[in-house]
mmCIF file of C-alpha atoms in Angstrom:
data_model
loop_
_atom_site.group_PDB
_atom_site.id
_atom_site.type_symbol
_atom_site.label_atom_id
_atom_site.label_comp_id
_atom_site.label_asym_id
_atom_site.label_seq_id
_atom_site.Cartn_x
_atom_site.Cartn_y
_atom_site.Cartn_z
ATOM 1 C CA MET B 289 30.860 -21.068 -0.015
ATOM 2 C CA ILE B 290 31.447 -17.693 1.672
ATOM 3 C CA LYS B 291 28.312 -18.108 3.804
ATOM 4 C CA LEU B 292 29.491 -21.533 4.933
ATOM 5 C CA LEU B 293 32.916 -20.139 5.853
ATOM 6 C CA LEU B 294 31.353 -17.296 7.870
ATOM 7 C CA LEU B 295 29.110 -19.801 9.670
ATOM 8 C CA ILE B 296 32.125 -21.938 10.606
ATOM 9 C CA ILE B 297 33.965 -18.855 11.922
ATOM 10 C CA ALA B 298 30.909 -17.798 13.950
ATOM 11 C CA VAL B 299 30.527 -21.257 15.494
ATOM 12 C CA ALA B 300 34.259 -21.401 16.308
ATOM 13 C CA ALA B 301 34.129 -17.935 17.922
ATOM 14 C CA ALA B 302 31.109 -18.956 20.005
ATOM 15 C CA MET B 303 32.874 -22.099 21.186
ATOM 16 C CA LEU B 304 35.973 -20.122 22.181
ATOM 17 C CA LEU B 305 34.351 -17.034 23.696
ATOM 18 C CA GLY B 306 31.293 -18.710 25.211
ATOM 19 C CA PRO B 307 33.049 -20.261 28.241
ATOM 20 C CA VAL B 308 35.031 -17.024 28.802
ATOM 21 C CA LEU B 309 31.832 -14.927 28.929
ATOM 22 C CA VAL B 310 30.075 -17.421 31.189
ATOM 23 C CA ASN B 311 32.974 -17.511 33.667
ATOM 24 C CA ASN B 312 33.664 -13.770 33.339
ATOM 25 C CA PRO B 313 30.254 -12.149 32.705
ATOM 26 C CA GLY B 314 31.623 -8.594 32.950
ATOM 27 C CA TYR B 315 29.555 -5.545 33.769
ATOM 28 C CA ILE B 316 28.059 -2.747 31.634
ATOM 29 C CA LYS B 317 26.323 0.330 32.974
ATOM 30 C CA ILE B 318 24.584 2.882 30.710
ATOM 31 C CA ILE B 319 23.038 6.126 32.000
ATOM 32 C CA VAL B 320 20.950 8.231 29.591
ATOM 33 C CA ALA B 321 18.704 11.174 30.641
ATOM 34 C CA GLY B 322 18.432 9.924 34.177
ATOM 35 C CA TYR B 323 17.727 6.336 33.136
ATOM 36 C CA MET B 324 20.212 3.663 34.053
ATOM 37 C CA VAL B 325 20.654 0.285 32.388
ATOM 38 C CA GLU B 326 22.865 -2.354 33.932
ATOM 39 C CA MET B 327 23.691 -5.730 32.406
ATOM 40 C CA THR B 328 26.452 -8.212 31.784
ATOM 41 C CA VAL B 329 28.340 -8.438 28.488
ATOM 42 C CA LEU B 330 26.625 -11.765 27.784
ATOM 43 C CA GLY B 331 23.255 -10.131 28.495
ATOM 44 C CA LEU B 332 24.088 -7.333 26.034
ATOM 45 C CA ILE B 333 24.966 -9.856 23.313
ATOM 46 C CA ILE B 334 21.696 -11.730 23.903
ATOM 47 C CA ALA B 335 19.762 -8.440 23.806
ATOM 48 C CA LEU B 336 21.403 -7.463 20.500
ATOM 49 C CA VAL B 337 20.555 -10.866 19.000
ATOM 50 C CA ILE B 338 16.910 -10.510 20.098
ATOM 51 C CA LEU B 339 16.777 -6.950 18.701
ATOM 52 C CA SER B 340 18.161 -8.139 15.356
ATOM 53 C CA LEU B 341 15.538 -10.901 15.265
ATOM 54 C CA VAL B 342 12.740 -8.401 15.980
ATOM 55 C CA LEU B 343 13.975 -6.073 13.221
ATOM 56 C CA TRP B 344 14.103 -8.974 10.763
ATOM 57 C CA ILE B 345 10.518 -9.962 11.615
ATOM 58 C CA LEU B 346 9.375 -6.354 11.192
ATOM 59 C CA ALA B 347 11.089 -6.155 7.791
ATOM 60 C CA PHE B 348 9.411 -9.412 6.744
ATOM 61 C CA ILE B 349 5.986 -8.078 7.778
ATOM 62 C CA ILE B 350 6.585 -4.825 5.884
ATOM 63 C CA ARG B 351 7.516 -6.738 2.718
ATOM 64 C CA LYS B 352 4.319 -8.768 2.930
ATOM 65 C CA LEU B 353 2.026 -5.868 3.797
ATOM 66 C CA PHE B 354 3.390 -3.402 1.250
ATOM 67 C CA ARG B 355 4.513 -5.997 -1.317
ATOM 68 C CA VAL B 356 8.024 -4.638 -1.697
ATOM 69 C CA LYS B 357 10.886 -6.798 -2.869
ATOM 70 C CA HIS B 358 13.547 -5.217 -0.693
ATOM 71 C CA VAL B 359 13.286 -3.130 2.449
ATOM 72 C CA SER B 360 15.660 -0.179 2.520
ATOM 73 C CA PHE B 361 16.283 1.886 5.610
ATOM 74 C CA ASN B 362 17.097 4.835 3.360
ATOM 75 C CA PHE B 363 13.773 6.675 3.371
ATOM 76 C CA PHE B 364 14.223 8.375 -0.004
ATOM 77 C CA ARG B 365 15.349 5.179 -1.689
ATOM 78 C CA TRP B 366 12.456 3.240 -0.217
ATOM 79 C CA ARG B 367 10.025 5.940 -1.356
ATOM 80 C CA ARG B 368 11.457 5.864 -4.886
ATOM 81 C CA GLN B 369 11.151 2.066 -5.031
ATOM 82 C CA ARG B 370 7.611 2.194 -3.734
ATOM 83 C CA LYS B 371 6.583 4.781 -6.358
ATOM 84 C CA ALA B 372 8.240 2.715 -9.090
ATOM 85 C CA GLN B 373 6.345 -0.384 -7.963
ATOM 86 C CA GLN B 374 3.046 1.498 -7.979
ATOM 87 C CA ALA B 375 3.855 2.787 -11.478
ATOM 88 C CA TYR B 376 4.564 -0.804 -12.605
ATOM 89 C CA GLU B 377 1.200 -1.976 -11.270
ATOM 90 C CA LEU B 378 -0.631 0.879 -12.994
ATOM 91 C CA GLY B 379 1.344 0.235 -16.184
ATOM 92 C CA LEU B 380 0.341 -3.437 -16.205
ATOM 93 C CA GLN B 381 -3.292 -2.533 -15.669
ATOM 94 C CA ALA B 382 -3.211 0.004 -18.513
ATOM 95 C CA PHE B 383 -1.445 -2.546 -20.749
ATOM 96 C CA ALA B 384 -4.147 -5.150 -20.040
ATOM 97 C CA LYS B 385 -6.810 -2.553 -20.864
ATOM 98 C CA GLN B 386 -4.939 -1.629 -24.085
ATOM 99 C CA GLN B 387 -4.572 1.972 -22.933
ATOM 100 C CA TRP B 388 -1.246 2.237 -24.713
ATOM 101 C CA PRO B 389 -0.153 5.858 -24.029
ATOM 102 C CA GLN B 390 -0.909 5.508 -20.317
ATOM 103 C CA ALA B 391 0.786 2.101 -20.205
ATOM 104 C CA ALA B 392 3.922 3.503 -21.836
ATOM 105 C CA GLU B 393 3.994 6.446 -19.425
ATOM 106 C CA TRP B 394 3.617 4.339 -16.285
ATOM 107 C CA LEU B 395 6.062 1.663 -17.424
ATOM 108 C CA ASN B 396 8.695 4.289 -18.178
ATOM 109 C CA LYS B 397 8.266 5.651 -14.648
ATOM 110 C CA ALA B 398 8.531 2.135 -13.266
ATOM 111 C CA SER B 399 12.053 1.804 -14.686
ATOM 112 C CA ALA B 400 13.322 4.021 -11.841
ATOM 113 C CA ASP B 401 13.608 0.767 -9.873
ATOM 114 C CA SER B 402 15.796 -2.037 -11.245
ATOM 115 C CA PHE B 403 13.418 -4.772 -10.056
ATOM 116 C CA MET B 404 12.168 -6.761 -13.120
ATOM 117 C CA GLN B 405 13.903 -4.255 -15.387
ATOM 118 C CA THR B 406 13.885 -6.544 -18.435
ATOM 119 C CA GLU B 407 10.157 -7.184 -18.192
ATOM 120 C CA LYS B 408 9.438 -3.474 -17.792
ATOM 121 C CA GLN B 409 11.471 -2.605 -20.878
ATOM 122 C CA MET B 410 9.817 -5.313 -22.981
ATOM 123 C CA LEU B 411 6.320 -4.226 -22.005
ATOM 124 C CA SER B 412 7.250 -0.588 -22.454
ATOM 125 C CA ALA B 413 8.531 -1.272 -25.978
ATOM 126 C CA TYR B 414 5.209 -2.831 -26.999
ATOM 127 C CA ALA B 415 3.191 -0.117 -25.260
ATOM 128 C CA GLU B 416 5.150 2.568 -27.128
ATOM 129 C CA PHE B 417 4.655 0.662 -30.391
ATOM 130 C CA TYR B 418 0.889 0.406 -29.999
ATOM 131 C CA ALA B 419 0.778 4.037 -28.922
ATOM 132 C CA GLY B 420 2.383 4.925 -32.261
ATOM 133 C CA ASN B 421 5.735 5.967 -30.795
ATOM 134 C CA MET B 422 8.044 3.889 -32.971
ATOM 135 C CA GLN B 423 11.278 5.646 -32.053
ATOM 136 C CA GLN B 424 10.649 5.196 -28.331
ATOM 137 C CA ALA B 425 9.687 1.548 -28.893
ATOM 138 C CA GLU B 426 12.968 0.880 -30.694
ATOM 139 C CA GLN B 427 14.903 2.679 -27.948
ATOM 140 C CA GLN B 428 13.305 0.501 -25.279
ATOM 141 C CA ALA B 429 14.139 -2.630 -27.264
ATOM 142 C CA ALA B 430 17.721 -1.460 -27.843
ATOM 143 C CA ALA B 431 18.147 -0.838 -24.099
ATOM 144 C CA LEU B 432 17.642 -4.525 -23.299
ATOM 145 C CA VAL B 433 20.671 -6.626 -22.378
ATOM 146 C CA GLU B 434 22.956 -7.224 -25.364
ATOM 147 C CA ASP B 435 23.037 -10.750 -26.847
ATOM 148 C CA ASP B 436 19.894 -11.642 -24.937
ATOM 149 C CA ASN B 437 17.041 -13.610 -26.520
ATOM 150 C CA ASN B 438 14.512 -11.110 -25.194
ATOM 151 C CA LYS B 439 16.237 -8.223 -26.950
ATOM 152 C CA ARG B 440 16.434 -10.055 -30.280
ATOM 153 C CA PHE B 441 12.821 -11.193 -29.991
ATOM 154 C CA VAL B 442 11.409 -7.728 -29.311
ATOM 155 C CA GLN B 443 13.508 -6.060 -32.014
ATOM 156 C CA ALA B 444 12.535 -8.631 -34.654
ATOM 157 C CA ASP B 445 8.904 -8.737 -33.566
ATOM 158 C CA LEU B 446 8.603 -4.955 -33.828
ATOM 159 C CA TRP B 447 9.840 -5.131 -37.422
ATOM 160 C CA LEU B 448 7.351 -7.894 -38.218
ATOM 161 C CA ARG B 449 4.531 -5.809 -36.784
ATOM 162 C CA GLN B 450 5.599 -3.016 -39.131
ATOM 163 C CA ASN B 451 5.369 -5.405 -42.116
ATOM 164 C CA ALA B 452 9.142 -5.410 -42.546
ATOM 165 C CA PRO B 453 9.950 -9.144 -42.346
ATOM 166 C CA ALA B 454 13.280 -8.791 -44.159
ATOM 167 C CA LYS B 455 14.535 -6.493 -41.379
ATOM 168 C CA ALA B 456 13.268 -8.974 -38.788
ATOM 169 C CA CYS B 457 15.266 -11.698 -40.544
ATOM 170 C CA ALA B 458 18.357 -9.490 -40.488
ATOM 171 C CA VAL B 459 18.073 -9.237 -36.689
ATOM 172 C CA LEU B 460 17.855 -13.017 -36.288
ATOM 173 C CA ASN B 461 19.958 -14.410 -39.165
ATOM 174 C CA ASP B 462 23.221 -14.644 -37.222
ATOM 175 C CA TYR B 463 21.573 -15.369 -33.894
ATOM 176 C CA VAL B 464 19.171 -18.287 -34.388
ATOM 177 C CA SER B 465 20.870 -21.598 -35.111
ATOM 178 C CA ALA B 466 20.329 -25.340 -34.854
ATOM 179 C CA ASP B 467 21.227 -25.091 -31.169
ATOM 180 C CA THR B 468 18.614 -22.463 -30.311
ATOM 181 C CA LYS B 469 16.304 -23.905 -27.675
ATOM 182 C CA ASP B 470 14.194 -20.782 -27.163
ATOM 183 C CA LYS B 471 10.964 -21.837 -28.876
ATOM 184 C CA SER B 472 9.509 -18.343 -29.088
ATOM 185 C CA LEU B 473 12.623 -17.034 -30.836
ATOM 186 C CA GLY B 474 12.749 -19.993 -33.204
ATOM 187 C CA GLN B 475 9.081 -19.630 -34.085
ATOM 188 C CA LEU B 476 9.498 -15.915 -34.729
ATOM 189 C CA TYR B 477 12.397 -16.581 -37.093
ATOM 190 C CA VAL B 478 10.335 -19.116 -39.038
ATOM 191 C CA TYR B 479 7.464 -16.635 -39.400
ATOM 192 C CA ALA B 480 9.874 -13.880 -40.449
ATOM 193 C CA LEU B 481 11.478 -16.040 -43.155
ATOM 194 C CA GLN B 482 8.043 -17.145 -44.350
ATOM 195 C CA GLN B 483 6.679 -13.608 -44.605
ATOM 196 C CA ALA B 484 9.877 -12.384 -46.266
ATOM 197 C CA GLY B 485 9.665 -15.173 -48.839
ATOM 198 C CA GLN B 486 13.190 -16.356 -48.011
ATOM 199 C CA TRP B 487 12.288 -19.936 -48.851
ATOM 200 C CA GLN B 488 15.793 -21.325 -49.301
ATOM 201 C CA SER B 489 16.849 -20.183 -45.828
ATOM 202 C CA LEU B 490 13.580 -21.421 -44.367
ATOM 203 C CA LEU B 491 13.910 -24.924 -45.816
ATOM 204 C CA GLN B 492 17.513 -25.086 -44.570
ATOM 205 C CA LEU B 493 16.188 -24.290 -41.095
ATOM 206 C CA ILE B 494 13.698 -27.194 -41.056
ATOM 207 C CA PRO B 495 16.116 -29.706 -39.416
ATOM 208 C CA ALA B 496 16.558 -27.260 -36.513
ATOM 209 C CA VAL B 497 12.787 -26.802 -36.274
ATOM 210 C CA ILE B 498 12.370 -30.571 -35.932
ATOM 211 C CA LYS B 499 15.363 -31.104 -33.631
ATOM 212 C CA GLN B 500 14.478 -28.363 -31.131
ATOM 213 C CA ASN B 501 10.675 -28.931 -31.271
ATOM 214 C CA TRP B 502 9.946 -25.251 -31.828
ATOM 215 C CA PHE B 503 6.360 -26.198 -32.730
ATOM 216 C CA ASP B 504 4.091 -28.839 -31.248
ATOM 217 C CA LYS B 505 2.589 -31.476 -33.533
ATOM 218 C CA PRO B 506 -0.706 -29.693 -34.426
ATOM 219 C CA GLN B 507 1.127 -26.399 -35.041
ATOM 220 C CA TRP B 508 3.692 -28.001 -37.307
ATOM 221 C CA GLN B 509 1.020 -29.936 -39.185
ATOM 222 C CA GLN B 510 -0.627 -26.647 -40.181
ATOM 223 C CA LEU B 511 2.612 -24.794 -40.767
ATOM 224 C CA ARG B 512 3.832 -27.425 -43.215
ATOM 225 C CA PHE B 513 1.012 -26.446 -45.562
ATOM 226 C CA ALA B 514 1.842 -22.778 -45.168
ATOM 227 C CA ILE B 515 5.488 -23.421 -46.094
ATOM 228 C CA TYR B 516 6.142 -26.376 -48.400
ATOM 229 C CA PRO B 517 3.677 -25.821 -51.277
ATOM 230 C CA ILE B 518 4.694 -22.198 -51.871
ATOM 231 C CA ALA B 519 8.384 -22.704 -51.045
ATOM 232 C CA LEU B 520 8.887 -25.668 -53.383
ATOM 233 C CA SER B 521 6.890 -24.154 -56.235
ATOM 234 C CA GLN B 522 8.824 -20.884 -55.944
ATOM 235 C CA LEU B 523 12.282 -22.435 -55.680
ATOM 236 C CA SER B 524 11.706 -24.672 -58.700
ATOM 237 C CA GLN B 525 10.550 -21.893 -61.027
ATOM 238 C CA GLY B 526 12.149 -21.939 -64.450
ATOM 239 C CA ALA B 527 14.252 -25.082 -64.068
ATOM 240 C CA GLY B 528 11.354 -27.255 -62.935
ATOM 241 C CA PHE B 529 11.329 -29.579 -59.953
ATOM 242 C CA ASP B 530 14.683 -31.259 -59.239
ATOM 243 C CA GLU B 531 14.829 -33.991 -56.607
ATOM 244 C CA THR B 532 18.617 -33.613 -56.398
ATOM 245 C CA ALA B 533 18.373 -29.928 -55.436
ATOM 246 C CA ASP B 534 19.865 -29.028 -52.064
ATOM 247 C CA TYR B 535 16.629 -27.463 -50.811
ATOM 248 C CA TRP B 536 14.899 -30.844 -51.298
ATOM 249 C CA GLN B 537 17.690 -33.183 -50.199
ATOM 250 C CA ASP B 538 18.378 -31.203 -47.020
ATOM 251 C CA LEU B 539 14.832 -31.827 -45.806
ATOM 252 C CA PRO B 540 14.404 -34.747 -43.378
ATOM 253 C CA ASN B 541 13.011 -37.840 -45.093
ATOM 254 C CA LYS B 542 9.785 -37.654 -43.084
ATOM 255 C CA GLU B 543 9.227 -34.091 -44.239
ATOM 256 C CA ARG B 544 9.771 -34.962 -47.912
ATOM 257 C CA LYS B 545 7.090 -37.636 -47.562
ATOM 258 C CA SER B 546 4.555 -35.285 -45.965
ATOM 259 C CA THR B 547 1.430 -34.335 -47.896
ATOM 260 C CA ALA B 548 2.358 -30.661 -47.791
ATOM 261 C CA ALA B 549 5.756 -31.321 -49.398
ATOM 262 C CA VAL B 550 4.220 -33.581 -52.043
ATOM 263 C CA ILE B 551 1.718 -30.831 -52.924
ATOM 264 C CA GLY B 552 4.644 -28.446 -53.372
ATOM 265 C CA LYS B 553 6.390 -31.002 -55.559
ATOM 266 C CA ALA B 554 3.229 -31.541 -57.621
ATOM 267 C CA TRP B 555 2.761 -27.790 -58.003
ATOM 268 C CA ALA B 556 6.322 -27.441 -59.297
ATOM 269 C CA LEU B 557 5.867 -30.351 -61.704
ATOM 270 C CA ALA B 558 2.621 -28.947 -63.085
ATOM 271 C CA LYS B 559 4.149 -25.488 -63.612
ATOM 272 C CA SER B 560 6.892 -27.092 -65.704
ATOM 273 C CA GLY B 561 4.294 -28.915 -67.852
ATOM 274 C CA GLN B 562 4.499 -32.326 -66.152
ATOM 275 C CA THR B 563 0.812 -32.424 -65.259
ATOM 276 C CA GLU B 564 0.441 -36.214 -65.363
ATOM 277 C CA ALA B 565 3.351 -36.655 -62.936
ATOM 278 C CA ALA B 566 1.835 -33.962 -60.717
ATOM 279 C CA GLU B 567 -1.544 -35.716 -60.643
ATOM 280 C CA LYS B 568 0.118 -39.059 -59.916
ATOM 281 C CA ALA B 569 1.971 -37.584 -56.946
ATOM 282 C CA LEU B 570 -1.236 -36.078 -55.543
ATOM 283 C CA VAL B 571 -3.284 -39.262 -55.914
ATOM 284 C CA ALA B 572 -0.574 -41.331 -54.215
ATOM 285 C CA GLN B 573 -0.282 -39.004 -51.215
ATOM 286 C CA LEU B 574 -3.493 -37.053 -50.650
ATOM 287 C CA ALA B 575 -5.604 -38.165 -47.672
ATOM 288 C CA LEU B 576 -9.144 -37.085 -46.881
ATOM 289 C CA ASP B 577 -8.362 -35.897 -43.346
ATOM 290 C CA GLU B 578 -5.752 -33.469 -44.726
ATOM 291 C CA LEU B 579 -7.978 -32.116 -47.485
ATOM 292 C CA PRO B 580 -9.168 -29.042 -45.493
ATOM 293 C CA LEU B 581 -5.551 -27.872 -45.160
ATOM 294 C CA ALA B 582 -4.452 -28.966 -48.618
ATOM 295 C CA LEU B 583 -7.350 -27.712 -50.746
ATOM 296 C CA VAL B 584 -6.362 -24.048 -50.943
ATOM 297 C CA TYR B 585 -2.985 -25.039 -52.448
ATOM 298 C CA ILE B 586 -4.282 -27.818 -54.689
ATOM 299 C CA LYS B 587 -6.649 -25.292 -56.316
ATOM 300 C CA GLN B 588 -3.620 -23.282 -57.434
ATOM 301 C CA ILE B 589 -1.977 -26.210 -59.260
ATOM 302 C CA PRO B 590 -2.516 -25.974 -63.054
ATOM 303 C CA LEU B 591 -3.351 -29.613 -63.749
ATOM 304 C CA GLY B 592 -5.281 -28.935 -66.940
ATOM 305 C CA THR B 593 -6.986 -32.089 -68.207
ATOM 306 C CA SER B 594 -4.819 -34.395 -66.078
ATOM 307 C CA VAL B 595 -7.508 -34.829 -63.436
ATOM 308 C CA LEU B 596 -9.181 -38.167 -64.170
ATOM 309 C CA LYS B 597 -7.399 -40.173 -61.446
ATOM 310 C CA LEU B 598 -7.830 -37.417 -58.915
ATOM 311 C CA ARG B 599 -11.547 -37.180 -59.708
ATOM 312 C CA LYS B 600 -11.962 -40.927 -59.220
ATOM 313 C CA GLN B 601 -10.268 -40.596 -55.846
ATOM 314 C CA ALA B 602 -12.636 -37.772 -54.837
ATOM 315 C CA GLN B 603 -15.691 -39.728 -55.980
ATOM 316 C CA HIS B 604 -14.482 -42.743 -54.008
ATOM 317 C CA TRP B 605 -14.320 -40.585 -50.876
ATOM 318 C CA LEU B 606 -17.770 -39.229 -51.616
ATOM 319 C CA ARG B 607 -19.367 -42.663 -51.342
ATOM 320 C CA ASP B 608 -18.765 -42.776 -47.590
ATOM 321 C CA HIS B 609 -18.697 -39.015 -46.956
ATOM 322 C CA ASP B 610 -21.458 -37.561 -49.092
ATOM 323 C CA SER B 611 -21.847 -34.465 -46.892
ATOM 324 C CA ASN B 612 -18.195 -33.436 -46.929
ATOM 325 C CA GLY B 613 -18.012 -29.947 -48.429
ATOM 326 C CA TYR B 614 -14.283 -30.137 -49.086
ATOM 327 C CA ILE B 615 -14.708 -33.095 -51.447
ATOM 328 C CA TYR B 616 -17.284 -31.147 -53.467
ATOM 329 C CA ALA B 617 -14.921 -28.157 -53.523
ATOM 330 C CA LEU B 618 -12.180 -30.433 -54.914
ATOM 331 C CA LEU B 619 -14.572 -31.751 -57.581
ATOM 332 C CA ALA B 620 -15.475 -28.162 -58.486
ATOM 333 C CA TYR B 621 -11.802 -27.340 -59.025
ATOM 334 C CA LEU B 622 -11.268 -30.466 -61.145
ATOM 335 C CA ALA B 623 -14.265 -29.586 -63.315
ATOM 336 C CA GLU B 624 -12.874 -26.073 -63.780
ATOM 337 C CA GLN B 625 -9.563 -27.529 -64.944
ATOM 338 C CA GLU B 626 -11.399 -29.412 -67.665
ATOM 339 C CA GLY B 627 -13.424 -26.350 -68.589
ATOM 340 C CA ASP B 628 -16.733 -27.855 -67.436
ATOM 341 C CA LYS B 629 -18.225 -24.758 -65.799
ATOM 342 C CA SER B 630 -21.721 -26.166 -65.252
ATOM 343 C CA HIS B 631 -20.471 -29.157 -63.234
ATOM 344 C CA ALA B 632 -18.022 -26.872 -61.447
ATOM 345 C CA ASN B 633 -20.876 -24.573 -60.355
ATOM 346 C CA LEU B 634 -23.041 -27.470 -59.185
ATOM 347 C CA ALA B 635 -20.196 -28.977 -57.166
ATOM 348 C CA TRP B 636 -19.350 -25.587 -55.663
ATOM 349 C CA GLN B 637 -22.934 -25.027 -54.547
ATOM 350 C CA LYS B 638 -22.840 -28.415 -52.825
ATOM 351 C CA ALA B 639 -19.544 -27.480 -51.218
ATOM 352 C CA LEU B 640 -21.031 -24.275 -49.759
ATOM 353 C CA GLN B 641 -24.135 -26.145 -48.646
ATOM 354 C CA TYR B 642 -22.124 -28.557 -46.499
ATOM 355 C CA GLU B 643 -19.205 -26.256 -45.651
ATOM 356 C CA PRO B 644 -20.297 -22.575 -45.611
ATOM 357 C CA SER B 645 -16.835 -21.491 -44.396
ATOM 358 C CA LEU B 646 -15.501 -22.195 -47.908
ATOM 359 C CA GLY B 647 -17.332 -19.099 -49.143
#
């Protein structure tokens, strides 16, 4: 708005003064060291405009040649900015090469210039962390702008990297909400809650995870299995699984129907002695394409002798997929539950034959 106002004033002044200068050109005479310059007032104005244009072009060329963001005519300031930019470049190179002490040193020097200050502080915090300078890393993170996602992310992430997920959660608890659109911050909070074992808070966060699309479809498909089986089995300890519990009812309907959630439900049922109900839930939900993700959790469910229906399901899959190692691994687990070690060993050998990664 201010620029527009200044432009209007300039145009109005030109319209008013232009005819006056044309009709009354005036006369200016300058003598310096024996040299004499004579021109009209209008000629002087035109010369000043041309000089300003030349200076602007020179400044533009300097910015491109020396890759500086701003051109300062204060020599010492320009020199300081140039040294800071060189330090930033060297710091980035050292960071990429994982030369952490050198990266931290150069990035700290680069902070002498305010250009990209946030990025410099973030990188410096991680460089100090990997260099083993925890206090300096925390200071760099604390120096970031208050109530900024970047500050919260770096502070929480540094705690996670120190295997202190509860402290990471404390940084984010009052900051991440259902309205948080920053995917990186939302993802970090989910990982922090998961590693801290704060399952109740994590399950309450699931609607926000879905609403804000913090994870893409393949990511969330895998993460479900890392969350629901353990979370539901842990939260239902002692009292057994309760479908009226808040942690279950607060989940979106689609999530409650997912295979990962059903495995958690079955795990909780089996731990409370309801092995037949647990097996029934697994048979009704388990799909072959999800078996690679589900198997590690199914093997921890104490089904005991309630495995007949699940074994029939596995054998049915085996008819059309006789080289699927995960099916043999499932059969090995079912045989173990019944105490049939010989069949369990045979099935496990088949599993390793077709899927060596299971070993």
